Amino acid sequence: MARSPEGAYERIASLAVAALHERDPGRLWPLLADALPGLCGGDAVIFKLDDWSASSGTVGLSGDSAAEFARLGDEDLGLLRTGQPFASHYLAGTGREPVTARQLAGPAWPASATARLLGRTLDADHALAVPLPQSTTPITGCIVYRSGTDFTDDGILLARRVQPLLAAVDRQRQLLEQWRRLLPGAGSPDERAADCALTPRETTVLLLLADALTAAAIGRRLGISDRTVHKHIEKIYRKLGTRDRVSTVLRAQQLGLVPREGTAGSPAPTGRRRRA
């Protein structure tokens, strides 16, 4: 059963705090996937990220369901990864509202190959798609599964309410992964950030600051307000002992928190603004 809207909103807020303090980007979606079923009234979640298809790409399941997923053969795995009937529905238009398989396929859903596979492997009868709001091709996000009756209106409403959080956490994941790729070599960039008392969110703001983005552009990239960006920047200044953008970026480069100019794959030099 889905949580009451009031209790669920508190849970969403707590989940947001936990996600934005998680330093390991690989743990962000598993964290979300373990929480989403309880919010939306489901039993399990499959999430699909980045570039994926019926044969490749990042796909994972919540909790104990991952063991069942690992035992699937190529044919069943491909069927589950295609995400029907949702893929064709979302690709046909720009809408990204959560919707159930039964709403899309009607009485034909229980007899579909996907429904039979879900029943056999996950003991699930119904599916609810929760795509990332800005995803295009392929459609990324997650699908929540449950047994018994279909998802309630409250469950679908809560899925809609949690979409902005999913999008924000996925942007955080991508930036943390980029940050790690840009800082290869000896020592952990996570440890260096922790030594400076920088939170994961402040770390991503610092990376974008070094990329010469304005506060407004950083806000658009992260899905937060300009005011919140400025608060993060003030905290970064205080923790690094600096007073402006240029000295902050130089200090961050000295500490190994952002790539130095000229490093392969490093952000553009200060003064050259990339598109947000």
mmCIF file of C-alpha atoms in Angstrom:
data_model
loop_
_atom_site.group_PDB
_atom_site.id
_atom_site.type_symbol
_atom_site.label_atom_id
_atom_site.label_comp_id
_atom_site.label_asym_id
_atom_site.label_seq_id
_atom_site.Cartn_x
_atom_site.Cartn_y
_atom_site.Cartn_z
ATOM 1 C CA MET A 1 0.000 0.000 0.000
ATOM 2 C CA ALA A 2 1.253 3.474 -0.839
ATOM 3 C CA ARG A 3 2.048 5.763 2.056
ATOM 4 C CA SER A 4 -0.303 8.604 2.893
ATOM 5 C CA PRO A 5 0.634 11.726 0.917
ATOM 6 C CA GLU A 6 1.643 13.557 4.100
ATOM 7 C CA GLY A 7 3.965 10.797 5.323
ATOM 8 C CA ALA A 8 5.276 10.214 1.799
ATOM 9 C CA TYR A 9 6.329 13.842 1.371
ATOM 10 C CA GLU A 10 8.362 13.600 4.567
ATOM 11 C CA ARG A 11 9.951 10.425 3.206
ATOM 12 C CA ILE A 12 10.732 12.139 -0.111
ATOM 13 C CA ALA A 13 12.432 15.001 1.752
ATOM 14 C CA SER A 14 14.488 12.543 3.822
ATOM 15 C CA LEU A 15 15.412 10.631 0.679
ATOM 16 C CA ALA A 16 16.575 13.848 -0.995
ATOM 17 C CA VAL A 17 18.836 14.663 1.957
ATOM 18 C CA ALA A 18 20.301 11.150 1.979
ATOM 19 C CA ALA A 19 20.910 11.190 -1.781
ATOM 20 C CA LEU A 20 22.616 14.578 -1.803
ATOM 21 C CA HIS A 21 25.020 13.458 0.931
ATOM 22 C CA GLU A 22 25.961 10.225 -0.845
ATOM 23 C CA ARG A 23 29.513 10.434 -2.207
ATOM 24 C CA ASP A 24 29.395 7.277 -4.331
ATOM 25 C CA PRO A 25 27.412 7.933 -7.550
ATOM 26 C CA GLY A 26 26.979 4.197 -8.028
ATOM 27 C CA ARG A 27 24.856 4.015 -4.879
ATOM 28 C CA LEU A 28 22.426 6.784 -5.775
ATOM 29 C CA TRP A 29 19.963 4.852 -7.958
ATOM 30 C CA PRO A 30 19.983 1.748 -5.723
ATOM 31 C CA LEU A 31 19.132 4.130 -2.863
ATOM 32 C CA LEU A 32 16.200 5.514 -4.851
ATOM 33 C CA ALA A 33 15.102 2.082 -6.050
ATOM 34 C CA ASP A 34 14.901 0.710 -2.517
ATOM 35 C CA ALA A 35 12.687 3.615 -1.413
ATOM 36 C CA LEU A 36 10.357 4.009 -4.413
ATOM 37 C CA PRO A 37 8.229 0.876 -3.961
ATOM 38 C CA GLY A 38 7.158 1.966 -0.490
ATOM 39 C CA LEU A 39 6.313 5.450 -1.734
ATOM 40 C CA CYS A 40 4.237 4.378 -4.732
ATOM 41 C CA GLY A 41 2.695 1.211 -3.336
ATOM 42 C CA GLY A 42 4.887 -1.214 -5.275
ATOM 43 C CA ASP A 43 7.042 -4.229 -4.522
ATOM 44 C CA ALA A 44 10.077 -3.765 -6.791
ATOM 45 C CA VAL A 45 11.732 -1.264 -9.134
ATOM 46 C CA ILE A 46 13.784 -1.545 -12.297
ATOM 47 C CA PHE A 47 15.787 1.547 -13.325
ATOM 48 C CA LYS A 48 17.259 2.353 -16.741
ATOM 49 C CA LEU A 49 19.999 4.960 -17.145
ATOM 50 C CA ASP A 50 22.047 6.653 -19.844
ATOM 51 C CA ASP A 51 22.219 4.857 -23.219
ATOM 52 C CA TRP A 52 20.424 1.523 -22.994
ATOM 53 C CA SER A 53 18.578 -0.806 -25.329
ATOM 54 C CA ALA A 54 17.178 -4.318 -25.329
ATOM 55 C CA SER A 55 20.738 -5.644 -25.397
ATOM 56 C CA SER A 56 22.957 -3.142 -23.563
ATOM 57 C CA GLY A 57 23.082 -0.236 -21.137
ATOM 58 C CA THR A 58 22.763 0.428 -17.407
ATOM 59 C CA VAL A 59 19.789 -1.375 -15.899
ATOM 60 C CA GLY A 60 19.297 -2.437 -12.284
ATOM 61 C CA LEU A 61 16.665 -3.689 -9.875
ATOM 62 C CA SER A 62 15.868 -2.953 -6.269
ATOM 63 C CA GLY A 63 16.755 -5.193 -3.344
ATOM 64 C CA ASP A 64 16.127 -8.926 -3.606
ATOM 65 C CA SER A 65 14.692 -8.577 -7.122
ATOM 66 C CA ALA A 66 18.210 -8.192 -8.495
ATOM 67 C CA ALA A 67 18.845 -11.904 -7.929
ATOM 68 C CA GLU A 68 15.850 -12.834 -10.093
ATOM 69 C CA PHE A 69 17.006 -10.360 -12.743
ATOM 70 C CA ALA A 70 20.464 -11.958 -12.841
ATOM 71 C CA ARG A 71 18.980 -15.380 -13.622
ATOM 72 C CA LEU A 72 17.071 -14.253 -16.713
ATOM 73 C CA GLY A 73 18.142 -15.520 -20.132
ATOM 74 C CA ASP A 74 18.941 -13.189 -23.004
ATOM 75 C CA GLU A 75 15.454 -13.413 -24.532
ATOM 76 C CA ASP A 76 13.616 -12.695 -21.279
ATOM 77 C CA LEU A 77 16.141 -10.031 -20.322
ATOM 78 C CA GLY A 78 15.665 -8.275 -23.656
ATOM 79 C CA LEU A 79 11.891 -8.361 -23.231
ATOM 80 C CA LEU A 80 12.083 -6.830 -19.774
ATOM 81 C CA ARG A 81 14.573 -4.173 -20.870
ATOM 82 C CA THR A 82 12.392 -2.963 -23.755
ATOM 83 C CA GLY A 83 9.882 -1.669 -21.202
ATOM 84 C CA GLN A 84 6.713 -2.259 -23.173
ATOM 85 C CA PRO A 85 4.077 -0.904 -23.322
ATOM 86 C CA PHE A 86 5.776 2.229 -21.974
ATOM 87 C CA ALA A 87 8.576 2.733 -24.506
ATOM 88 C CA SER A 88 6.280 3.174 -27.491
ATOM 89 C CA HIS A 89 3.913 5.381 -25.465
ATOM 90 C CA TYR A 90 6.592 7.875 -24.411
ATOM 91 C CA LEU A 91 8.404 7.863 -27.722
ATOM 92 C CA ALA A 92 5.148 8.843 -29.431
ATOM 93 C CA GLY A 93 5.014 12.205 -27.654
ATOM 94 C CA THR A 94 6.711 14.615 -25.272
ATOM 95 C CA GLY A 95 4.574 13.877 -22.211
ATOM 96 C CA ARG A 96 6.395 12.231 -19.309
ATOM 97 C CA GLU A 97 3.564 11.703 -16.825
ATOM 98 C CA PRO A 98 3.693 8.439 -14.827
ATOM 99 C CA VAL A 99 1.242 5.885 -16.209
ATOM 100 C CA THR A 100 0.424 2.235 -15.505
ATOM 101 C CA ALA A 101 0.647 -0.608 -17.998
ATOM 102 C CA ARG A 102 -3.039 -1.355 -17.481
ATOM 103 C CA GLN A 103 -3.953 2.242 -18.345
ATOM 104 C CA LEU A 104 -2.054 1.910 -21.625
ATOM 105 C CA ALA A 105 -2.832 -1.638 -22.674
ATOM 106 C CA GLY A 106 -6.200 -2.170 -20.985
ATOM 107 C CA PRO A 107 -7.513 -5.750 -20.747
ATOM 108 C CA ALA A 108 -4.766 -6.939 -23.090
ATOM 109 C CA TRP A 109 -2.051 -6.254 -20.499
ATOM 110 C CA PRO A 110 -2.362 -9.495 -18.401
ATOM 111 C CA ALA A 111 -2.001 -11.637 -21.542
ATOM 112 C CA SER A 112 1.049 -9.763 -22.873
ATOM 113 C CA ALA A 113 4.465 -11.407 -22.970
ATOM 114 C CA THR A 114 5.855 -8.756 -20.602
ATOM 115 C CA ALA A 115 3.105 -9.291 -18.026
ATOM 116 C CA ARG A 116 3.599 -13.062 -18.116
ATOM 117 C CA LEU A 117 7.350 -12.607 -17.639
ATOM 118 C CA LEU A 118 6.814 -10.285 -14.651
ATOM 119 C CA GLY A 119 4.428 -12.741 -13.065
ATOM 120 C CA ARG A 120 6.849 -15.617 -13.533
ATOM 121 C CA THR A 121 10.018 -13.857 -12.332
ATOM 122 C CA LEU A 122 8.916 -11.096 -9.938
ATOM 123 C CA ASP A 123 5.444 -12.327 -8.952
ATOM 124 C CA ALA A 124 4.180 -8.947 -10.195
ATOM 125 C CA ASP A 125 0.885 -8.210 -11.954
ATOM 126 C CA HIS A 126 1.120 -4.467 -12.592
ATOM 127 C CA ALA A 127 3.701 -1.893 -13.681
ATOM 128 C CA LEU A 128 3.953 1.883 -13.256
ATOM 129 C CA ALA A 129 6.415 3.878 -15.372
ATOM 130 C CA VAL A 130 8.133 6.895 -13.785
ATOM 131 C CA PRO A 131 10.334 8.436 -16.514
ATOM 132 C CA LEU A 132 12.792 11.242 -15.941
ATOM 133 C CA PRO A 133 10.981 14.443 -16.994
ATOM 134 C CA GLN A 134 13.588 15.604 -19.540
ATOM 135 C CA SER A 135 14.576 12.230 -21.016
ATOM 136 C CA THR A 136 14.246 11.847 -24.768
ATOM 137 C CA THR A 137 15.760 8.858 -26.587
ATOM 138 C CA PRO A 138 16.153 6.457 -24.980
ATOM 139 C CA ILE A 139 13.590 7.159 -22.274
ATOM 140 C CA THR A 140 15.330 6.846 -18.911
ATOM 141 C CA GLY A 141 13.889 6.484 -15.443
ATOM 142 C CA CYS A 142 12.282 3.569 -13.653
ATOM 143 C CA ILE A 143 9.340 1.182 -13.590
ATOM 144 C CA VAL A 144 7.670 0.166 -10.324
ATOM 145 C CA TYR A 145 6.044 -3.279 -10.094
ATOM 146 C CA ARG A 146 3.384 -4.667 -7.760
ATOM 147 C CA SER A 147 1.222 -7.733 -7.310
ATOM 148 C CA GLY A 148 -2.535 -7.857 -6.752
ATOM 149 C CA THR A 149 -4.564 -4.797 -7.722
ATOM 150 C CA ASP A 150 -3.312 -1.960 -9.896
ATOM 151 C CA PHE A 151 -1.631 1.153 -8.506
ATOM 152 C CA THR A 152 -3.946 3.585 -6.732
ATOM 153 C CA ASP A 153 -4.476 7.209 -7.718
ATOM 154 C CA ASP A 154 -2.441 8.209 -4.651
ATOM 155 C CA GLY A 155 0.421 5.972 -5.770
ATOM 156 C CA ILE A 156 0.433 7.547 -9.226
ATOM 157 C CA LEU A 157 0.235 11.032 -7.696
ATOM 158 C CA LEU A 158 3.249 10.308 -5.503
ATOM 159 C CA ALA A 159 5.136 8.972 -8.512
ATOM 160 C CA ARG A 160 4.516 12.326 -10.183
ATOM 161 C CA ARG A 161 5.677 14.188 -7.085
ATOM 162 C CA VAL A 162 8.908 12.212 -6.886
ATOM 163 C CA GLN A 163 9.907 12.804 -10.529
ATOM 164 C CA PRO A 164 11.790 16.084 -9.833
ATOM 165 C CA LEU A 165 13.815 14.302 -7.140
ATOM 166 C CA LEU A 166 14.702 11.474 -9.523
ATOM 167 C CA ALA A 167 15.838 14.006 -12.117
ATOM 168 C CA ALA A 168 17.921 15.978 -9.584
ATOM 169 C CA VAL A 169 19.598 12.863 -8.215
ATOM 170 C CA ASP A 170 20.405 11.596 -11.696
ATOM 171 C CA ARG A 171 22.023 14.929 -12.598
ATOM 172 C CA GLN A 172 24.033 14.633 -9.379
ATOM 173 C CA ARG A 173 25.058 11.084 -10.336
ATOM 174 C CA GLN A 174 26.248 12.160 -13.781
ATOM 175 C CA LEU A 175 28.260 15.079 -12.409
ATOM 176 C CA LEU A 176 29.926 12.984 -9.710
ATOM 177 C CA GLU A 177 30.838 10.360 -12.313
ATOM 178 C CA GLN A 178 32.244 13.107 -14.558
ATOM 179 C CA TRP A 179 34.179 14.553 -11.612
ATOM 180 C CA ARG A 180 35.759 11.185 -10.889
ATOM 181 C CA ARG A 181 36.713 10.685 -14.547
ATOM 182 C CA LEU A 182 38.354 14.110 -14.683
ATOM 183 C CA LEU A 183 40.544 13.418 -11.641
ATOM 184 C CA PRO A 184 42.399 10.152 -12.319
ATOM 185 C CA GLY A 185 45.640 9.205 -10.666
ATOM 186 C CA ALA A 186 46.811 8.693 -7.116
ATOM 187 C CA GLY A 187 44.505 9.435 -4.226
ATOM 188 C CA SER A 188 40.736 9.548 -4.042
ATOM 189 C CA PRO A 189 38.971 12.773 -5.050
ATOM 190 C CA ASP A 190 36.258 11.810 -2.549
ATOM 191 C CA GLU A 191 38.811 11.800 0.254
ATOM 192 C CA ARG A 192 40.193 15.164 -0.845
ATOM 193 C CA ALA A 193 36.692 16.641 -0.855
ATOM 194 C CA ALA A 194 35.971 15.135 2.558
ATOM 195 C CA ASP A 195 39.228 16.581 3.914
ATOM 196 C CA CYS A 196 37.944 20.018 2.892
ATOM 197 C CA ALA A 197 34.529 19.237 4.437
ATOM 198 C CA LEU A 198 32.861 19.647 1.032
ATOM 199 C CA THR A 199 29.554 17.841 0.663
ATOM 200 C CA PRO A 200 28.834 15.954 -2.580
ATOM 201 C CA ARG A 201 26.444 18.741 -3.604
ATOM 202 C CA GLU A 202 29.085 21.415 -2.975
ATOM 203 C CA THR A 203 31.527 19.313 -4.969
ATOM 204 C CA THR A 204 29.257 19.308 -8.027
ATOM 205 C CA VAL A 205 28.690 23.067 -7.681
ATOM 206 C CA LEU A 206 32.471 23.540 -7.510
ATOM 207 C CA LEU A 207 32.938 21.454 -10.660
ATOM 208 C CA LEU A 208 30.435 23.623 -12.536
ATOM 209 C CA LEU A 209 31.995 26.758 -11.073
ATOM 210 C CA ALA A 210 35.333 25.643 -12.498
ATOM 211 C CA ASP A 211 33.553 25.110 -15.813
ATOM 212 C CA ALA A 212 32.876 28.884 -15.847
ATOM 213 C CA LEU A 213 29.104 28.546 -15.541
ATOM 214 C CA THR A 214 27.166 31.408 -14.002
ATOM 215 C CA ALA A 215 25.088 30.849 -10.864
ATOM 216 C CA ALA A 216 21.952 30.872 -13.014
ATOM 217 C CA ALA A 217 23.414 28.253 -15.353
ATOM 218 C CA ILE A 218 24.506 26.103 -12.407
ATOM 219 C CA GLY A 219 20.990 26.340 -11.012
ATOM 220 C CA ARG A 220 19.489 25.213 -14.312
ATOM 221 C CA ARG A 221 21.931 22.317 -14.551
ATOM 222 C CA LEU A 222 21.179 21.116 -11.017
ATOM 223 C CA GLY A 223 17.498 22.030 -10.919
ATOM 224 C CA ILE A 224 17.861 24.427 -7.994
ATOM 225 C CA SER A 225 17.333 28.163 -7.482
ATOM 226 C CA ASP A 226 19.991 30.846 -7.981
ATOM 227 C CA ARG A 227 19.708 31.623 -4.263
ATOM 228 C CA THR A 228 20.532 28.043 -3.327
ATOM 229 C CA VAL A 229 23.508 28.075 -5.705
ATOM 230 C CA HIS A 230 24.837 31.238 -4.065
ATOM 231 C CA LYS A 231 24.501 29.603 -0.629
ATOM 232 C CA HIS A 232 26.536 26.640 -1.831
ATOM 233 C CA ILE A 233 29.161 28.966 -3.325
ATOM 234 C CA GLU A 234 29.420 30.923 -0.045
ATOM 235 C CA LYS A 235 30.038 27.671 1.832
ATOM 236 C CA ILE A 236 32.666 26.612 -0.715
ATOM 237 C CA TYR A 237 34.449 29.973 -0.320
ATOM 238 C CA ARG A 238 34.461 29.588 3.457
ATOM 239 C CA LYS A 239 35.707 25.992 3.417
ATOM 240 C CA LEU A 240 38.474 26.706 0.903
ATOM 241 C CA GLY A 241 39.414 30.057 2.488
ATOM 242 C CA THR A 242 38.758 32.083 -0.676
ATOM 243 C CA ARG A 243 36.688 35.129 -1.576
ATOM 244 C CA ASP A 244 35.938 34.983 -5.298
ATOM 245 C CA ARG A 245 35.462 32.600 -8.202
ATOM 246 C CA VAL A 246 38.955 32.829 -9.684
ATOM 247 C CA SER A 247 40.813 32.272 -6.416
ATOM 248 C CA THR A 248 38.409 29.467 -5.549
ATOM 249 C CA VAL A 249 39.026 27.618 -8.802
ATOM 250 C CA LEU A 250 42.801 28.068 -8.450
ATOM 251 C CA ARG A 251 42.685 26.826 -4.859
ATOM 252 C CA ALA A 252 40.535 23.862 -5.876
ATOM 253 C CA GLN A 253 43.022 22.986 -8.613
ATOM 254 C CA GLN A 254 45.912 23.123 -6.115
ATOM 255 C CA LEU A 255 44.030 20.772 -3.786
ATOM 256 C CA GLY A 256 43.198 18.339 -6.593
ATOM 257 C CA LEU A 257 39.462 18.988 -6.321
ATOM 258 C CA VAL A 258 39.035 20.029 -9.961
ATOM 259 C CA PRO A 259 41.243 19.432 -13.019
ATOM 260 C CA ARG A 260 43.926 21.942 -13.885
ATOM 261 C CA GLU A 261 43.611 23.794 -17.186
ATOM 262 C CA GLY A 262 45.125 21.831 -20.026
ATOM 263 C CA THR A 263 44.263 18.463 -18.497
ATOM 264 C CA ALA A 264 42.620 16.162 -21.019
ATOM 265 C CA GLY A 265 38.883 16.365 -20.575
ATOM 266 C CA SER A 266 39.127 19.254 -18.093
ATOM 267 C CA PRO A 267 36.495 21.980 -17.938
ATOM 268 C CA ALA A 268 36.839 25.054 -20.105
ATOM 269 C CA PRO A 269 39.072 27.824 -18.690
ATOM 270 C CA THR A 270 37.430 30.505 -16.598
ATOM 271 C CA GLY A 271 35.765 33.082 -18.825
ATOM 272 C CA ARG A 272 34.591 30.622 -21.472
ATOM 273 C CA ARG A 273 31.046 29.654 -20.645
ATOM 274 C CA ARG A 274 29.618 26.405 -21.816
ATOM 275 C CA ARG A 275 25.928 25.991 -22.381
ATOM 276 C CA ALA A 276 24.029 24.786 -19.338
#
